[in-house]
């Protein structure tokens, strides 16, 4: 979706034409002229339900994504208005006339939308409560405002002058994520989840509409309530005329989805899994077990060699902004594979974030914090000279283990607050330590107002109502940072690139409302020693709900996540390349490359001394992003990574 409000119809049509000619967006244009200004919106062809007028033609609405009835529990009730072509936009416009921007609190579905009120000449941009799957970017123009669900149209209308946003870049280099309103493009912003932006009389205002309001209750059969709520969310996912399939990783989240889908569907569900033949991380056997148990029409995509990485430039272009999470690689391939069979895929994202996967960090902080001098001891250990600390063999071995890494997070939490404890999880592997002195100094000055303390905490505080506990603040952090602009964004962008619609039952509005009231002891369960050793059972409620429904082997298996054998794949590509050969764009922009430090981590990874997969992929992603968007004017790359490395 691309839209613009301009002072004249000619100016608006000229901008829409420029976007079309650049190939950044194609499809049907809709317009609505007010007394003094003009509104134009460009929507892809073949997207029924994306535009609608109200009966009096005083307001119109454009939508990407889906708008469902949160109270619906059957396929008939959750249908798209009997198959009417204006379903999603009509449904949202109806909610708008009843509730205005407050509709975000009630509407179920993942969407981004624009509402234009003709007489008032007022534009309102809306984003669902969780965001990520569908984004909204916006930028001021010479005589109005332009917006888009993807970044590319805004880059084609000279909304970006080529300068990088210091705040956005500092966030990415510091902990791997770029939070709203920042993007990495100076002058282009993005709307935060659960917010409404109003553009009127040349002024932009943004208001928070949706907030999480944790109010845990001790009453009720939470397992059965969770099952019933999930079943209704799955029924909504199965609604509509399009054929719906499911991503099936073999983990508990996707397996519980498939179980409910198979119960509610009259025909076998199509399921899609990635397999890595011969790799320890391959979860395909568990996916096959679930597929067999529920009689699905199962499809597997084998990613067998490092040749998969040759398509990295296309993947980076699809992302739009650099990303820390390299699981976008299998997601890109799985989305393309699934789209060959279905139009819609149900994904299992959300439980890790909503059920408090970082709860043990908060509890360890609370437990150890009662010990005398614990905070002082943590400060001394963390502030000790890095070169001395890393020479201690015992400390080095400890940091390589899972328990050691968890202890490091606990020390960080004791030294700071919950926000710093959370950010330390990502700062541990982020790019910041490999920067030359100049950019690092820039980051230090930028971070003072953007990142540390109040900067990130303000984003989280704005998303929470009441007096949240530390645990609840960490859920807010995880949703706002790694959720909306990490995992969910990755899935949404990779699927959207292949024209695959994603539905997320765990991110359903009714499910969110339920989980606000679930006691924390049902989200994470374990003894004090389990918590200290990072052995507590996370997502406890989901596991209890899945017991007796999902095969026991899946319930007993250790959590693995949506991984790829990136360490081995990278070794195939690294060969004897140094920093300059592997990262040509960053090498040309020498201010961003500390070649000596990068050469060290490449050597350690190549020799098997340490696994630097995430950090190396973060560097490669930034290098390709710089080559495509900064050096290449955001043109879709017609070249592969192997061709890029030959320069």
XYZ file of C-alpha atoms in Angstrom, residues 61-276:
216
model
C -10.443 3.200 4.137
C -7.498 1.263 2.713
C -6.149 -1.857 4.436
C -3.280 -4.287 4.078
C -3.700 -7.460 6.086
C -6.894 -8.717 7.646
C -9.640 -7.431 9.925
C -11.684 -10.094 11.686
C -14.447 -10.144 14.270
C -12.781 -10.859 17.652
C -15.933 -12.545 19.011
C -16.224 -14.972 16.109
C -15.627 -18.619 16.901
C -16.627 -20.392 13.726
C -15.593 -20.202 10.116
C -18.990 -18.848 9.117
C -18.955 -16.069 11.705
C -15.373 -15.095 10.918
C -15.940 -15.044 7.182
C -15.160 -12.047 5.048
C -18.708 -10.775 4.929
C -19.983 -13.574 2.711
C -17.071 -13.210 0.296
C -17.739 -9.549 -0.508
C -14.783 -7.948 -2.223
C -14.634 -5.020 0.198
C -14.570 -7.215 3.341
C -11.479 -6.146 5.300
C -11.757 -2.407 4.599
C -15.527 -2.420 5.034
C -15.212 -4.199 8.366
C -12.565 -1.780 9.620
C -14.500 1.272 8.405
C -17.562 0.023 10.278
C -15.455 -0.267 13.446
C -14.006 3.199 12.779
C -17.452 4.819 12.660
C -18.312 3.184 15.996
C -15.052 3.613 17.926
C -12.632 5.764 15.961
C -8.983 4.949 16.627
C -10.029 2.914 19.679
C -10.928 0.133 17.262
C -7.336 -1.121 17.727
C -8.400 -2.291 21.190
C -11.192 -4.483 19.803
C -10.404 -5.594 16.273
C -8.835 -8.985 15.767
C -6.465 -9.444 12.864
C -3.046 -8.250 11.757
C -3.330 -5.120 9.634
C -2.141 -1.650 8.720
C -4.769 0.823 7.572
C -5.404 4.378 6.402
C -8.692 6.245 6.940
C -9.373 9.470 5.016
C -12.177 11.794 6.163
C -13.100 13.918 3.166
C -14.652 17.060 4.657
C -12.228 17.309 7.553
C -9.316 16.497 5.211
C -7.932 14.311 7.971
C -5.796 11.209 7.445
C -5.475 8.592 10.190
C -2.972 5.744 9.982
C -3.598 2.709 12.181
C -1.524 -0.319 13.131
C -2.752 -3.432 14.958
C -1.800 -4.012 18.589
C 1.268 -6.148 17.921
C 2.592 -4.808 14.600
C 5.441 -6.411 12.757
C 3.556 -8.511 10.240
C 2.314 -5.318 8.560
C 4.234 -2.046 8.987
C 3.397 1.551 8.162
C 6.157 3.985 7.175
C 5.578 7.694 6.663
C 7.455 10.815 5.575
C 6.683 14.493 5.138
C 6.777 15.761 1.548
C 7.004 19.301 0.166
C 3.259 19.846 0.500
C 1.861 16.886 2.417
C 2.497 13.437 3.800
C 3.264 10.113 2.115
C 2.901 6.661 3.681
C 3.560 3.069 2.664
C 3.403 -0.433 4.084
C 6.829 -1.108 2.526
C 9.787 1.235 2.565
C 10.509 1.191 -1.192
C 7.870 3.637 -2.507
C 9.049 6.313 -0.077
C 12.606 5.910 -1.344
C 11.415 6.546 -4.904
C 9.695 9.882 -4.246
C 12.776 11.567 -2.770
C 11.429 11.350 0.779
C 14.940 10.156 1.617
C 17.991 12.230 0.724
C 20.480 9.386 1.204
C 21.444 10.301 4.774
C 21.339 7.637 7.471
C 19.464 8.182 10.707
C 21.978 8.262 13.557
C 19.334 7.148 16.050
C 18.182 4.204 13.919
C 21.719 3.171 13.048
C 22.833 3.443 16.675
C 19.985 1.174 17.782
C 20.836 -1.450 15.174
C 24.557 -1.459 15.927
C 23.972 -1.454 19.680
C 21.434 -4.272 20.038
C 20.329 -5.321 16.580
C 16.868 -3.718 16.359
C 15.491 -0.402 15.074
C 12.563 0.853 17.140
C 9.808 3.291 16.114
C 9.576 6.063 15.216
C 13.091 5.505 13.875
C 14.119 3.807 10.677
C 17.663 3.701 9.395
C 16.595 6.181 6.664
C 16.819 9.814 7.773
C 13.420 11.517 7.368
C 11.387 8.303 7.103
C 9.604 7.042 10.210
C 7.534 4.026 11.178
C 4.373 3.807 13.239
C 4.559 1.877 16.503
C 2.116 -1.017 17.086
C -1.143 -0.093 18.742
C -0.807 3.561 17.709
C -2.769 5.960 15.530
C -1.168 8.760 13.511
C -3.271 11.754 12.518
C -2.296 14.168 9.746
C -4.398 17.335 9.653
C -3.620 20.921 8.643
C -0.033 19.992 7.893
C 0.587 18.608 11.399
C 1.382 15.053 12.479
C 0.307 13.710 15.870
C 0.733 10.165 17.161
C -1.279 8.725 20.032
C -1.013 5.422 21.856
C -4.346 3.573 21.648
C -3.596 0.036 22.804
C -1.742 -0.816 26.012
C -1.144 -4.157 27.677
C -2.868 -4.180 31.060
C -1.625 -7.079 33.158
C -4.068 -8.055 35.875
C -3.240 -11.657 36.903
C -6.075 -13.663 38.453
C -5.782 -16.869 40.452
C -9.231 -18.233 39.622
C -10.346 -20.428 36.752
C -9.196 -23.432 34.753
C -6.515 -21.655 32.743
C -5.511 -24.687 30.703
C -9.031 -25.200 29.396
C -9.516 -21.469 28.824
C -6.278 -21.393 26.847
C -7.409 -24.339 24.705
C -10.814 -22.783 24.003
C -9.359 -19.364 23.164
C -6.756 -20.920 20.886
C -9.419 -22.985 19.134
C -11.483 -19.867 18.394
C -8.389 -18.081 17.097
C -7.659 -21.040 14.811
C -11.257 -20.938 13.551
C -10.691 -17.331 12.511
C -7.452 -18.358 10.804
C -9.335 -20.941 8.755
C -11.983 -18.458 7.599
C -12.366 -17.002 4.131
C -12.184 -18.373 0.606
C -8.392 -18.840 0.399
C -6.764 -22.183 1.092
C -4.971 -22.128 4.426
C -1.867 -24.147 5.292
C 0.463 -24.172 8.282
C 4.157 -23.784 8.982
C 5.198 -26.870 10.963
C 8.630 -26.731 12.582
C 8.157 -29.701 14.900
C 8.121 -27.443 17.957
C 5.299 -27.095 20.468
C 3.912 -23.802 19.076
C 3.312 -24.918 15.478
C 2.339 -28.478 16.498
C -0.472 -27.196 18.757
C -1.686 -25.036 15.856
C -1.802 -28.016 13.502
C -3.671 -30.098 16.082
C -6.442 -27.492 16.354
C -6.538 -26.863 12.594
C -6.943 -30.582 11.901
C -9.793 -30.782 14.411
C -11.681 -27.874 12.804
C -10.966 -28.529 9.127
C -13.051 -30.898 7.010
C -10.066 -31.825 4.820
C -6.382 -32.534 5.503
C -4.354 -29.440 6.321
C -1.366 -28.696 4.135
C 1.730 -28.382 6.327
C 5.176 -27.071 5.385
C 8.511 -27.769 7.041
C 12.185 -27.018 6.446
C 14.636 -29.888 6.747
C 18.424 -29.870 7.024
